[in-house]
């Protein structure tokens, strides 16, 4: 069976940064991309808030740059999906990973960078206009809608935070809440209701996002008035939550109630020796490319120190 010092699962900013650091430390990392090569950033258009790109860069191109840099230091990037894991509880033990339900390999250290996927409504128009007015990250993309009216769907704390962020950029933010009340904490609701340019519509569902090349409006259904109508808008933000991609690790790694991997504070260490978690798979607060990259660096450094300890040099 193939055995490696370091296997990285995931190919977003966290995974590729971990690969860059691990490769430079002569750990000869193997990185499995997963099915979504490049992670969430491949669904965005222009990225303007990552340091080092003064003119901005398209998300897919940025991930290609990360990949090239990792490969430059001899990271072996493999297209494949880790479909099962058998993680050792022993310090210095081998972790066994199954690739695409077929091949098994072993690793002394595993860096989990599988990320989290934004939840979407599942509309055809939503998929079609993704990156052309439809976004699941106001902090990432809100700047592009400065001076324009936008619609946001969601009723939790994260949705309220995004609505407040957008209200500082946009003249009008219409917030669609499917039920008759928000799930958000009282303090967040108060902030929303006290922000003049946020308009909250309860019992309102999204029917379709309108526009051919870009968002031009949102057709909604009011359950209260039993009628459909159109809200003019240039941006549509989905804030109904994220799902961490951790199903294959359940029962082996400590997670919180929503499936995010728990790490020891100020480290990337999980409850298992030689297993590290980086990026959005363990971060439900910031969820930015730059914080993911930073934690990828932490994961590689933690893995390097762990290997030095168990190998005795």
PDB file of C-alpha atoms in Angstrom:
ATOM      1  CA  UNK A   1       0.000   0.000   0.000  1.00  0.00           C
ATOM      2  CA  UNK A   2       1.179   3.530  -0.827  1.00  0.00           C
ATOM      3  CA  UNK A   3       2.437   5.338   2.268  1.00  0.00           C
ATOM      4  CA  UNK A   4       3.002   9.074   2.537  1.00  0.00           C
ATOM      5  CA  UNK A   5       4.214  11.485   5.165  1.00  0.00           C
ATOM      6  CA  UNK A   6       1.403  13.928   4.452  1.00  0.00           C
ATOM      7  CA  UNK A   7      -1.898  13.736   2.578  1.00  0.00           C
ATOM      8  CA  UNK A   8      -4.020  16.858   2.136  1.00  0.00           C
ATOM      9  CA  UNK A   9      -7.740  16.475   1.417  1.00  0.00           C
ATOM     10  CA  UNK A  10      -9.153  19.462  -0.455  1.00  0.00           C
ATOM     11  CA  UNK A  11      -7.982  22.019  -2.992  1.00  0.00           C
ATOM     12  CA  UNK A  12      -9.194  25.437  -1.862  1.00  0.00           C
ATOM     13  CA  UNK A  13      -6.961  28.186  -0.412  1.00  0.00           C
ATOM     14  CA  UNK A  14      -6.458  26.184   2.802  1.00  0.00           C
ATOM     15  CA  UNK A  15      -5.456  22.955   1.058  1.00  0.00           C
ATOM     16  CA  UNK A  16      -3.104  24.560  -1.443  1.00  0.00           C
ATOM     17  CA  UNK A  17      -1.436  26.751   1.207  1.00  0.00           C
ATOM     18  CA  UNK A  18      -0.940  23.705   3.419  1.00  0.00           C
ATOM     19  CA  UNK A  19       0.627  21.983   0.392  1.00  0.00           C
ATOM     20  CA  UNK A  20       3.023  24.878  -0.258  1.00  0.00           C
ATOM     21  CA  UNK A  21       4.283  24.832   3.335  1.00  0.00           C
ATOM     22  CA  UNK A  22       4.373  21.037   3.629  1.00  0.00           C
ATOM     23  CA  UNK A  23       6.277  20.692   0.349  1.00  0.00           C
ATOM     24  CA  UNK A  24       8.846  23.288   1.361  1.00  0.00           C
ATOM     25  CA  UNK A  25       9.371  21.331   4.583  1.00  0.00           C
ATOM     26  CA  UNK A  26      10.272  18.221   2.516  1.00  0.00           C
ATOM     27  CA  UNK A  27       7.114  16.374   3.581  1.00  0.00           C
ATOM     28  CA  UNK A  28       6.386  15.383  -0.057  1.00  0.00           C
ATOM     29  CA  UNK A  29       2.639  16.027   0.280  1.00  0.00           C
ATOM     30  CA  UNK A  30      -0.008  14.403  -1.891  1.00  0.00           C
ATOM     31  CA  UNK A  31      -3.117  16.553  -2.359  1.00  0.00           C
ATOM     32  CA  UNK A  32      -6.477  15.139  -3.418  1.00  0.00           C
ATOM     33  CA  UNK A  33      -8.553  17.832  -5.073  1.00  0.00           C
ATOM     34  CA  UNK A  34     -12.049  16.474  -4.504  1.00  0.00           C
ATOM     35  CA  UNK A  35     -14.684  16.947  -7.193  1.00  0.00           C
ATOM     36  CA  UNK A  36     -14.788  20.739  -6.883  1.00  0.00           C
ATOM     37  CA  UNK A  37     -11.201  21.579  -7.806  1.00  0.00           C
ATOM     38  CA  UNK A  38     -10.330  24.939  -6.258  1.00  0.00           C
ATOM     39  CA  UNK A  39     -13.259  24.920  -3.854  1.00  0.00           C
ATOM     40  CA  UNK A  40     -15.824  27.680  -3.411  1.00  0.00           C
ATOM     41  CA  UNK A  41     -13.658  30.321  -5.081  1.00  0.00           C
ATOM     42  CA  UNK A  42     -14.243  28.669  -8.438  1.00  0.00           C
ATOM     43  CA  UNK A  43     -17.893  29.780  -8.226  1.00  0.00           C
ATOM     44  CA  UNK A  44     -16.965  33.452  -7.757  1.00  0.00           C
ATOM     45  CA  UNK A  45     -15.974  35.922 -10.428  1.00  0.00           C
ATOM     46  CA  UNK A  46     -13.616  38.706  -9.352  1.00  0.00           C
ATOM     47  CA  UNK A  47     -11.765  38.517  -6.028  1.00  0.00           C
ATOM     48  CA  UNK A  48     -10.651  41.955  -4.855  1.00  0.00           C
ATOM     49  CA  UNK A  49      -9.892  41.395  -1.166  1.00  0.00           C
ATOM     50  CA  UNK A  50      -6.996  38.909  -1.309  1.00  0.00           C
ATOM     51  CA  UNK A  51      -3.636  40.623  -0.624  1.00  0.00           C
ATOM     52  CA  UNK A  52      -1.158  40.668  -3.493  1.00  0.00           C
ATOM     53  CA  UNK A  53      -3.673  41.162  -6.306  1.00  0.00           C
ATOM     54  CA  UNK A  54      -3.967  44.973  -6.552  1.00  0.00           C
ATOM     55  CA  UNK A  55      -6.134  44.806  -9.671  1.00  0.00           C
ATOM     56  CA  UNK A  56      -8.245  41.899  -8.448  1.00  0.00           C
ATOM     57  CA  UNK A  57      -8.288  38.416  -9.964  1.00  0.00           C
ATOM     58  CA  UNK A  58     -10.903  35.945 -11.112  1.00  0.00           C
ATOM     59  CA  UNK A  59     -11.537  33.239  -8.510  1.00  0.00           C
ATOM     60  CA  UNK A  60     -10.732  30.246 -10.775  1.00  0.00           C
ATOM     61  CA  UNK A  61      -7.485  31.897 -11.968  1.00  0.00           C
ATOM     62  CA  UNK A  62      -6.430  32.579  -8.383  1.00  0.00           C
ATOM     63  CA  UNK A  63      -6.917  28.915  -7.499  1.00  0.00           C
ATOM     64  CA  UNK A  64      -4.895  27.924 -10.569  1.00  0.00           C
ATOM     65  CA  UNK A  65      -2.088  30.201  -9.290  1.00  0.00           C
ATOM     66  CA  UNK A  66      -2.246  28.509  -5.861  1.00  0.00           C
ATOM     67  CA  UNK A  67      -2.066  25.087  -7.546  1.00  0.00           C
ATOM     68  CA  UNK A  68       0.965  26.038  -9.667  1.00  0.00           C
ATOM     69  CA  UNK A  69       2.777  27.359  -6.613  1.00  0.00           C
ATOM     70  CA  UNK A  70       2.110  24.132  -4.702  1.00  0.00           C
ATOM     71  CA  UNK A  71       3.312  22.045  -7.669  1.00  0.00           C
ATOM     72  CA  UNK A  72       6.430  24.180  -8.031  1.00  0.00           C
ATOM     73  CA  UNK A  73       7.602  22.749  -4.700  1.00  0.00           C
ATOM     74  CA  UNK A  74       6.765  19.193  -5.811  1.00  0.00           C
ATOM     75  CA  UNK A  75       3.340  18.742  -4.270  1.00  0.00           C
ATOM     76  CA  UNK A  76       1.672  15.858  -6.086  1.00  0.00           C
ATOM     77  CA  UNK A  77      -1.811  17.117  -6.967  1.00  0.00           C
ATOM     78  CA  UNK A  78      -4.192  14.276  -7.766  1.00  0.00           C
ATOM     79  CA  UNK A  79      -7.746  14.595  -9.069  1.00  0.00           C
ATOM     80  CA  UNK A  80      -9.743  12.295  -6.843  1.00  0.00           C
ATOM     81  CA  UNK A  81     -12.150  12.078  -3.950  1.00  0.00           C
ATOM     82  CA  UNK A  82     -11.419  10.658  -0.524  1.00  0.00           C
ATOM     83  CA  UNK A  83     -14.573   8.605   0.061  1.00  0.00           C
ATOM     84  CA  UNK A  84     -13.727   6.826   3.337  1.00  0.00           C
ATOM     85  CA  UNK A  85     -11.247   7.218   6.176  1.00  0.00           C
ATOM     86  CA  UNK A  86      -9.970   4.957   8.949  1.00  0.00           C
ATOM     87  CA  UNK A  87      -8.074   7.299  11.240  1.00  0.00           C
ATOM     88  CA  UNK A  88      -5.637   5.939  13.807  1.00  0.00           C
ATOM     89  CA  UNK A  89      -5.958   6.913  17.465  1.00  0.00           C
ATOM     90  CA  UNK A  90      -2.331   6.015  18.142  1.00  0.00           C
ATOM     91  CA  UNK A  91       0.414   8.609  18.116  1.00  0.00           C
ATOM     92  CA  UNK A  92       2.635   7.829  15.144  1.00  0.00           C
ATOM     93  CA  UNK A  93       0.022   5.485  13.668  1.00  0.00           C
ATOM     94  CA  UNK A  94      -0.923   5.238   9.994  1.00  0.00           C
ATOM     95  CA  UNK A  95      -4.180   6.735   8.788  1.00  0.00           C
ATOM     96  CA  UNK A  96      -5.880   4.817   5.962  1.00  0.00           C
ATOM     97  CA  UNK A  97      -7.749   6.709   3.241  1.00  0.00           C
ATOM     98  CA  UNK A  98      -9.926   5.230   0.485  1.00  0.00           C
ATOM     99  CA  UNK A  99      -9.842   7.087  -2.849  1.00  0.00           C
ATOM    100  CA  UNK A 100     -12.879   7.007  -5.173  1.00  0.00           C
ATOM    101  CA  UNK A 101     -14.232   3.917  -3.357  1.00  0.00           C
ATOM    102  CA  UNK A 102     -11.395   1.845  -4.853  1.00  0.00           C
ATOM    103  CA  UNK A 103      -7.787   2.509  -3.931  1.00  0.00           C
ATOM    104  CA  UNK A 104      -6.407   2.692  -0.380  1.00  0.00           C
ATOM    105  CA  UNK A 105      -3.397   4.708   0.740  1.00  0.00           C
ATOM    106  CA  UNK A 106      -1.856   5.475   4.121  1.00  0.00           C
ATOM    107  CA  UNK A 107      -0.569   8.706   5.635  1.00  0.00           C
ATOM    108  CA  UNK A 108       1.359   9.624   8.779  1.00  0.00           C
ATOM    109  CA  UNK A 109      -0.376  13.024   8.790  1.00  0.00           C
ATOM    110  CA  UNK A 110      -3.680  14.072   7.272  1.00  0.00           C
ATOM    111  CA  UNK A 111      -4.634  17.712   6.717  1.00  0.00           C
ATOM    112  CA  UNK A 112      -8.378  18.065   6.212  1.00  0.00           C
ATOM    113  CA  UNK A 113      -9.257  21.051   4.012  1.00  0.00           C
ATOM    114  CA  UNK A 114     -12.596  19.901   2.618  1.00  0.00           C
ATOM    115  CA  UNK A 115     -14.285  23.261   3.236  1.00  0.00           C
ATOM    116  CA  UNK A 116     -17.960  24.029   3.655  1.00  0.00           C
ATOM    117  CA  UNK A 117     -20.576  24.396   0.954  1.00  0.00           C
ATOM    118  CA  UNK A 118     -23.042  27.249   0.958  1.00  0.00           C
ATOM    119  CA  UNK A 119     -26.647  26.140   0.995  1.00  0.00           C
ATOM    120  CA  UNK A 120     -28.704  27.369  -1.932  1.00  0.00           C
ATOM    121  CA  UNK A 121     -32.399  27.483  -2.724  1.00  0.00           C
ATOM    122  CA  UNK A 122     -32.025  25.088  -5.643  1.00  0.00           C
ATOM    123  CA  UNK A 123     -33.530  27.316  -8.336  1.00  0.00           C
ATOM    124  CA  UNK A 124     -32.406  26.954 -11.957  1.00  0.00           C
ATOM    125  CA  UNK A 125     -32.111  30.753 -12.269  1.00  0.00           C
ATOM    126  CA  UNK A 126     -29.950  30.811  -9.139  1.00  0.00           C
ATOM    127  CA  UNK A 127     -27.459  28.367 -10.656  1.00  0.00           C
ATOM    128  CA  UNK A 128     -27.479  30.121 -14.016  1.00  0.00           C
ATOM    129  CA  UNK A 129     -26.717  33.559 -12.546  1.00  0.00           C
ATOM    130  CA  UNK A 130     -24.155  32.361  -9.998  1.00  0.00           C
ATOM    131  CA  UNK A 131     -21.301  34.867 -10.075  1.00  0.00           C
ATOM    132  CA  UNK A 132     -23.398  37.217 -12.219  1.00  0.00           C
ATOM    133  CA  UNK A 133     -25.392  38.809  -9.446  1.00  0.00           C
ATOM    134  CA  UNK A 134     -26.052  35.735  -7.292  1.00  0.00           C
ATOM    135  CA  UNK A 135     -23.694  35.257  -4.355  1.00  0.00           C
ATOM    136  CA  UNK A 136     -23.517  33.426  -1.031  1.00  0.00           C
ATOM    137  CA  UNK A 137     -21.015  35.861   0.507  1.00  0.00           C
ATOM    138  CA  UNK A 138     -21.839  39.527   1.051  1.00  0.00           C
ATOM    139  CA  UNK A 139     -18.417  40.293   2.524  1.00  0.00           C
ATOM    140  CA  UNK A 140     -16.764  38.805  -0.597  1.00  0.00           C
ATOM    141  CA  UNK A 141     -19.001  40.363  -3.232  1.00  0.00           C
ATOM    142  CA  UNK A 142     -20.942  43.232  -1.657  1.00  0.00           C
ATOM    143  CA  UNK A 143     -18.512  45.847  -2.959  1.00  0.00           C
ATOM    144  CA  UNK A 144     -19.628  45.167  -6.543  1.00  0.00           C
ATOM    145  CA  UNK A 145     -23.143  46.344  -5.646  1.00  0.00           C
ATOM    146  CA  UNK A 146     -22.218  49.682  -4.145  1.00  0.00           C
ATOM    147  CA  UNK A 147     -25.025  52.123  -4.926  1.00  0.00           C
ATOM    148  CA  UNK A 148     -27.336  49.352  -6.192  1.00  0.00           C
ATOM    149  CA  UNK A 149     -30.433  47.752  -4.682  1.00  0.00           C
ATOM    150  CA  UNK A 150     -30.087  44.119  -3.572  1.00  0.00           C
ATOM    151  CA  UNK A 151     -32.170  41.278  -2.172  1.00  0.00           C
ATOM    152  CA  UNK A 152     -31.001  38.869   0.534  1.00  0.00           C
ATOM    153  CA  UNK A 153     -32.717  35.659   1.619  1.00  0.00           C
ATOM    154  CA  UNK A 154     -32.297  34.256   5.130  1.00  0.00           C
ATOM    155  CA  UNK A 155     -33.404  34.829   8.700  1.00  0.00           C
ATOM    156  CA  UNK A 156     -30.552  33.744  10.967  1.00  0.00           C
ATOM    157  CA  UNK A 157     -27.714  35.653  12.616  1.00  0.00           C
ATOM    158  CA  UNK A 158     -25.474  35.281   9.561  1.00  0.00           C
ATOM    159  CA  UNK A 159     -28.215  36.679   7.301  1.00  0.00           C
ATOM    160  CA  UNK A 160     -28.660  39.673   9.613  1.00  0.00           C
ATOM    161  CA  UNK A 161     -24.912  40.323   9.638  1.00  0.00           C
ATOM    162  CA  UNK A 162     -24.783  40.193   5.847  1.00  0.00           C
ATOM    163  CA  UNK A 163     -27.809  42.488   5.517  1.00  0.00           C
ATOM    164  CA  UNK A 164     -26.210  45.057   7.839  1.00  0.00           C
ATOM    165  CA  UNK A 165     -22.942  44.839   5.897  1.00  0.00           C
ATOM    166  CA  UNK A 166     -24.782  45.377   2.603  1.00  0.00           C
ATOM    167  CA  UNK A 167     -26.795  48.275   4.058  1.00  0.00           C
ATOM    168  CA  UNK A 168     -23.555  50.284   4.298  1.00  0.00           C
ATOM    169  CA  UNK A 169     -22.971  49.866   0.566  1.00  0.00           C
ATOM    170  CA  UNK A 170     -26.437  49.704  -0.970  1.00  0.00           C
ATOM    171  CA  UNK A 171     -29.293  52.243  -0.885  1.00  0.00           C
ATOM    172  CA  UNK A 172     -31.849  49.476  -0.243  1.00  0.00           C
ATOM    173  CA  UNK A 173     -31.541  45.912   1.059  1.00  0.00           C
ATOM    174  CA  UNK A 174     -34.682  43.790   0.893  1.00  0.00           C
ATOM    175  CA  UNK A 175     -34.500  40.828   3.255  1.00  0.00           C
ATOM    176  CA  UNK A 176     -36.732  37.846   2.495  1.00  0.00           C
ATOM    177  CA  UNK A 177     -37.745  35.663   5.445  1.00  0.00           C
ATOM    178  CA  UNK A 178     -39.694  32.545   4.552  1.00  0.00           C
ATOM    179  CA  UNK A 179     -41.476  32.231   7.902  1.00  0.00           C
ATOM    180  CA  UNK A 180     -43.345  34.700  10.092  1.00  0.00           C
ATOM    181  CA  UNK A 181     -40.308  35.359  12.283  1.00  0.00           C
ATOM    182  CA  UNK A 182     -36.502  35.332  12.172  1.00  0.00           C
ATOM    183  CA  UNK A 183     -34.297  32.671  13.750  1.00  0.00           C
ATOM    184  CA  UNK A 184     -31.690  35.322  14.555  1.00  0.00           C
ATOM    185  CA  UNK A 185     -30.865  36.418  18.093  1.00  0.00           C
ATOM    186  CA  UNK A 186     -32.848  39.346  19.476  1.00  0.00           C
ATOM    187  CA  UNK A 187     -29.890  41.715  19.339  1.00  0.00           C
ATOM    188  CA  UNK A 188     -29.262  40.975  15.652  1.00  0.00           C
ATOM    189  CA  UNK A 189     -32.948  41.411  14.824  1.00  0.00           C
ATOM    190  CA  UNK A 190     -32.961  44.767  16.616  1.00  0.00           C
ATOM    191  CA  UNK A 191     -29.976  45.923  14.574  1.00  0.00           C
ATOM    192  CA  UNK A 192     -31.731  44.970  11.347  1.00  0.00           C
ATOM    193  CA  UNK A 193     -35.020  46.660  12.300  1.00  0.00           C
ATOM    194  CA  UNK A 194     -33.132  49.788  13.363  1.00  0.00           C
ATOM    195  CA  UNK A 195     -31.348  50.081  10.017  1.00  0.00           C
ATOM    196  CA  UNK A 196     -33.457  52.355   7.828  1.00  0.00           C
ATOM    197  CA  UNK A 197     -32.513  50.982   4.438  1.00  0.00           C
ATOM    198  CA  UNK A 198     -33.123  47.302   5.320  1.00  0.00           C
ATOM    199  CA  UNK A 199     -36.681  46.230   4.477  1.00  0.00           C
ATOM    200  CA  UNK A 200     -37.748  42.878   5.929  1.00  0.00           C
ATOM    201  CA  UNK A 201     -40.490  40.894   4.198  1.00  0.00           C
ATOM    202  CA  UNK A 202     -41.866  37.967   6.231  1.00  0.00           C
ATOM    203  CA  UNK A 203     -43.744  34.977   4.801  1.00  0.00           C
ATOM    204  CA  UNK A 204     -42.082  35.635   1.455  1.00  0.00           C
ATOM    205  CA  UNK A 205     -40.532  32.989  -0.786  1.00  0.00           C
ATOM    206  CA  UNK A 206     -38.249  33.350  -3.796  1.00  0.00           C
ATOM    207  CA  UNK A 207     -39.885  32.097  -6.991  1.00  0.00           C
ATOM    208  CA  UNK A 208     -37.266  33.067  -9.595  1.00  0.00           C
ATOM    209  CA  UNK A 209     -34.269  35.326 -10.093  1.00  0.00           C
ATOM    210  CA  UNK A 210     -34.815  37.422 -13.195  1.00  0.00           C
ATOM    211  CA  UNK A 211     -32.269  38.440 -15.819  1.00  0.00           C
ATOM    212  CA  UNK A 212     -30.476  36.880 -18.784  1.00  0.00           C
ATOM    213  CA  UNK A 213     -26.822  37.893 -18.311  1.00  0.00           C
ATOM    214  CA  UNK A 214     -27.086  39.464 -14.846  1.00  0.00           C
ATOM    215  CA  UNK A 215     -29.621  39.822 -12.032  1.00  0.00           C
ATOM    216  CA  UNK A 216     -32.331  42.363 -12.861  1.00  0.00           C
ATOM    217  CA  UNK A 217     -34.961  41.473 -10.289  1.00  0.00           C
ATOM    218  CA  UNK A 218     -36.443  38.809  -8.029  1.00  0.00           C
ATOM    219  CA  UNK A 219     -39.895  37.324  -8.417  1.00  0.00           C
ATOM    220  CA  UNK A 220     -41.318  36.496  -4.992  1.00  0.00           C
ATOM    221  CA  UNK A 221     -44.490  34.973  -3.566  1.00  0.00           C
ATOM    222  CA  UNK A 222     -46.140  36.573  -0.538  1.00  0.00           C
ATOM    223  CA  UNK A 223     -47.910  33.900   1.512  1.00  0.00           C
ATOM    224  CA  UNK A 224     -49.672  36.638   3.474  1.00  0.00           C
ATOM    225  CA  UNK A 225     -51.202  38.287   0.408  1.00  0.00           C
ATOM    226  CA  UNK A 226     -51.234  35.111  -1.731  1.00  0.00           C
ATOM    227  CA  UNK A 227     -49.708  36.962  -4.662  1.00  0.00           C
ATOM    228  CA  UNK A 228     -46.549  37.063  -6.796  1.00  0.00           C
ATOM    229  CA  UNK A 229     -44.662  40.252  -7.602  1.00  0.00           C
ATOM    230  CA  UNK A 230     -41.202  41.426  -8.716  1.00  0.00           C
ATOM    231  CA  UNK A 231     -38.624  43.279  -6.607  1.00  0.00           C
ATOM    232  CA  UNK A 232     -36.129  45.210  -8.795  1.00  0.00           C
ATOM    233  CA  UNK A 233     -32.547  44.348  -7.783  1.00  0.00           C
ATOM    234  CA  UNK A 234     -29.026  43.986  -9.191  1.00  0.00           C
ATOM    235  CA  UNK A 235     -27.781  41.498  -6.606  1.00  0.00           C
ATOM    236  CA  UNK A 236     -29.238  38.420  -4.906  1.00  0.00           C
ATOM    237  CA  UNK A 237     -27.512  37.120  -1.773  1.00  0.00           C
ATOM    238  CA  UNK A 238     -28.261  33.705  -0.276  1.00  0.00           C
ATOM    239  CA  UNK A 239     -27.628  33.517   3.474  1.00  0.00           C
ATOM    240  CA  UNK A 240     -29.398  30.348   4.575  1.00  0.00           C
ATOM    241  CA  UNK A 241     -26.310  28.682   6.019  1.00  0.00           C
ATOM    242  CA  UNK A 242     -23.335  26.508   5.142  1.00  0.00           C
ATOM    243  CA  UNK A 243     -22.796  22.774   5.418  1.00  0.00           C
ATOM    244  CA  UNK A 244     -19.276  21.644   6.325  1.00  0.00           C
ATOM    245  CA  UNK A 245     -18.034  18.801   4.123  1.00  0.00           C
ATOM    246  CA  UNK A 246     -17.335  16.415   6.987  1.00  0.00           C
ATOM    247  CA  UNK A 247     -19.670  13.435   6.470  1.00  0.00           C
ATOM    248  CA  UNK A 248     -16.835  10.937   5.927  1.00  0.00           C
ATOM    249  CA  UNK A 249     -15.207  11.920   9.243  1.00  0.00           C
ATOM    250  CA  UNK A 250     -18.312  11.521  11.410  1.00  0.00           C
ATOM    251  CA  UNK A 251     -17.841   9.190  14.361  1.00  0.00           C
ATOM    252  CA  UNK A 252     -14.051   9.540  14.260  1.00  0.00           C
ATOM    253  CA  UNK A 253     -13.306  13.253  14.756  1.00  0.00           C
ATOM    254  CA  UNK A 254     -14.820  15.625  17.315  1.00  0.00           C
ATOM    255  CA  UNK A 255     -17.328  17.997  15.687  1.00  0.00           C
ATOM    256  CA  UNK A 256     -19.801  20.581  16.875  1.00  0.00           C
ATOM    257  CA  UNK A 257     -23.553  20.111  16.556  1.00  0.00           C
ATOM    258  CA  UNK A 258     -23.565  21.444  12.966  1.00  0.00           C
ATOM    259  CA  UNK A 259     -20.708  19.255  11.727  1.00  0.00           C
ATOM    260  CA  UNK A 260     -17.749  21.665  11.886  1.00  0.00           C
ATOM    261  CA  UNK A 261     -14.544  19.970  13.062  1.00  0.00           C
ATOM    262  CA  UNK A 262     -13.382  21.100  16.493  1.00  0.00           C
ATOM    263  CA  UNK A 263      -9.732  22.109  16.710  1.00  0.00           C
ATOM    264  CA  UNK A 264      -7.639  22.866  19.778  1.00  0.00           C
ATOM    265  CA  UNK A 265      -7.677  26.692  20.102  1.00  0.00           C
ATOM    266  CA  UNK A 266      -4.801  28.474  18.343  1.00  0.00           C
ATOM    267  CA  UNK A 267      -3.858  25.274  16.481  1.00  0.00           C
ATOM    268  CA  UNK A 268      -5.151  23.111  13.662  1.00  0.00           C
ATOM    269  CA  UNK A 269      -5.006  19.962  15.816  1.00  0.00           C
ATOM    270  CA  UNK A 270      -8.055  17.715  16.073  1.00  0.00           C
ATOM    271  CA  UNK A 271      -8.681  15.161  18.824  1.00  0.00           C
ATOM    272  CA  UNK A 272      -6.724  12.565  16.824  1.00  0.00           C
ATOM    273  CA  UNK A 273      -2.907  12.512  16.645  1.00  0.00           C
ATOM    274  CA  UNK A 274      -1.567  13.457  13.228  1.00  0.00           C
ATOM    275  CA  UNK A 275      -4.926  14.723  11.948  1.00  0.00           C
ATOM    276  CA  UNK A 276      -5.323  18.459  11.349  1.00  0.00           C
ATOM    277  CA  UNK A 277      -8.269  20.544  10.112  1.00  0.00           C
ATOM    278  CA  UNK A 278      -7.889  23.846   8.266  1.00  0.00           C
ATOM    279  CA  UNK A 279     -10.035  26.385   6.467  1.00  0.00           C
ATOM    280  CA  UNK A 280     -13.820  26.526   6.350  1.00  0.00           C
ATOM    281  CA  UNK A 281     -14.226  22.943   7.525  1.00  0.00           C
ATOM    282  CA  UNK A 282     -13.404  24.220  11.021  1.00  0.00           C
ATOM    283  CA  UNK A 283     -14.189  27.938  10.683  1.00  0.00           C
ATOM    284  CA  UNK A 284     -17.822  28.998  10.705  1.00  0.00           C
ATOM    285  CA  UNK A 285     -17.076  32.589  11.718  1.00  0.00           C
ATOM    286  CA  UNK A 286     -14.817  34.236   9.107  1.00  0.00           C
ATOM    287  CA  UNK A 287     -14.996  31.976   6.020  1.00  0.00           C
ATOM    288  CA  UNK A 288     -12.658  34.102   3.894  1.00  0.00           C
ATOM    289  CA  UNK A 289     -10.002  32.974   1.422  1.00  0.00           C
ATOM    290  CA  UNK A 290      -7.279  34.780   3.350  1.00  0.00           C
ATOM    291  CA  UNK A 291      -8.205  33.224   6.723  1.00  0.00           C
ATOM    292  CA  UNK A 292      -8.442  29.798   5.065  1.00  0.00           C
ATOM    293  CA  UNK A 293      -4.974  30.256   3.591  1.00  0.00           C
ATOM    294  CA  UNK A 294      -3.618  31.312   6.986  1.00  0.00           C
ATOM    295  CA  UNK A 295      -5.023  28.230   8.678  1.00  0.00           C
ATOM    296  CA  UNK A 296      -3.603  26.065   5.882  1.00  0.00           C
ATOM    297  CA  UNK A 297      -0.174  27.371   6.855  1.00  0.00           C
ATOM    298  CA  UNK A 298      -0.916  26.459  10.490  1.00  0.00           C
ATOM    299  CA  UNK A 299      -1.918  22.944   9.481  1.00  0.00           C
ATOM    300  CA  UNK A 300       1.318  22.293   7.614  1.00  0.00           C
ATOM    301  CA  UNK A 301       3.462  23.678  10.445  1.00  0.00           C
ATOM    302  CA  UNK A 302       1.567  21.585  13.007  1.00  0.00           C
ATOM    303  CA  UNK A 303       1.965  18.491  10.813  1.00  0.00           C
ATOM    304  CA  UNK A 304       5.699  19.167  10.366  1.00  0.00           C
ATOM    305  CA  UNK A 305       6.203  19.432  14.145  1.00  0.00           C
ATOM    306  CA  UNK A 306       4.162  16.283  14.724  1.00  0.00           C
ATOM    307  CA  UNK A 307       6.285  14.316  12.226  1.00  0.00           C
ATOM    308  CA  UNK A 308       9.498  15.582  13.838  1.00  0.00           C
ATOM    309  CA  UNK A 309       8.190  14.403  17.203  1.00  0.00           C
ATOM    310  CA  UNK A 310       7.101  10.908  16.126  1.00  0.00           C
ATOM    311  CA  UNK A 311      10.105  10.323  13.868  1.00  0.00           C
ATOM    312  CA  UNK A 312      12.463  11.493  16.594  1.00  0.00           C
ATOM    313  CA  UNK A 313      14.354  14.172  14.648  1.00  0.00           C
TER     314      UNK A 313
END
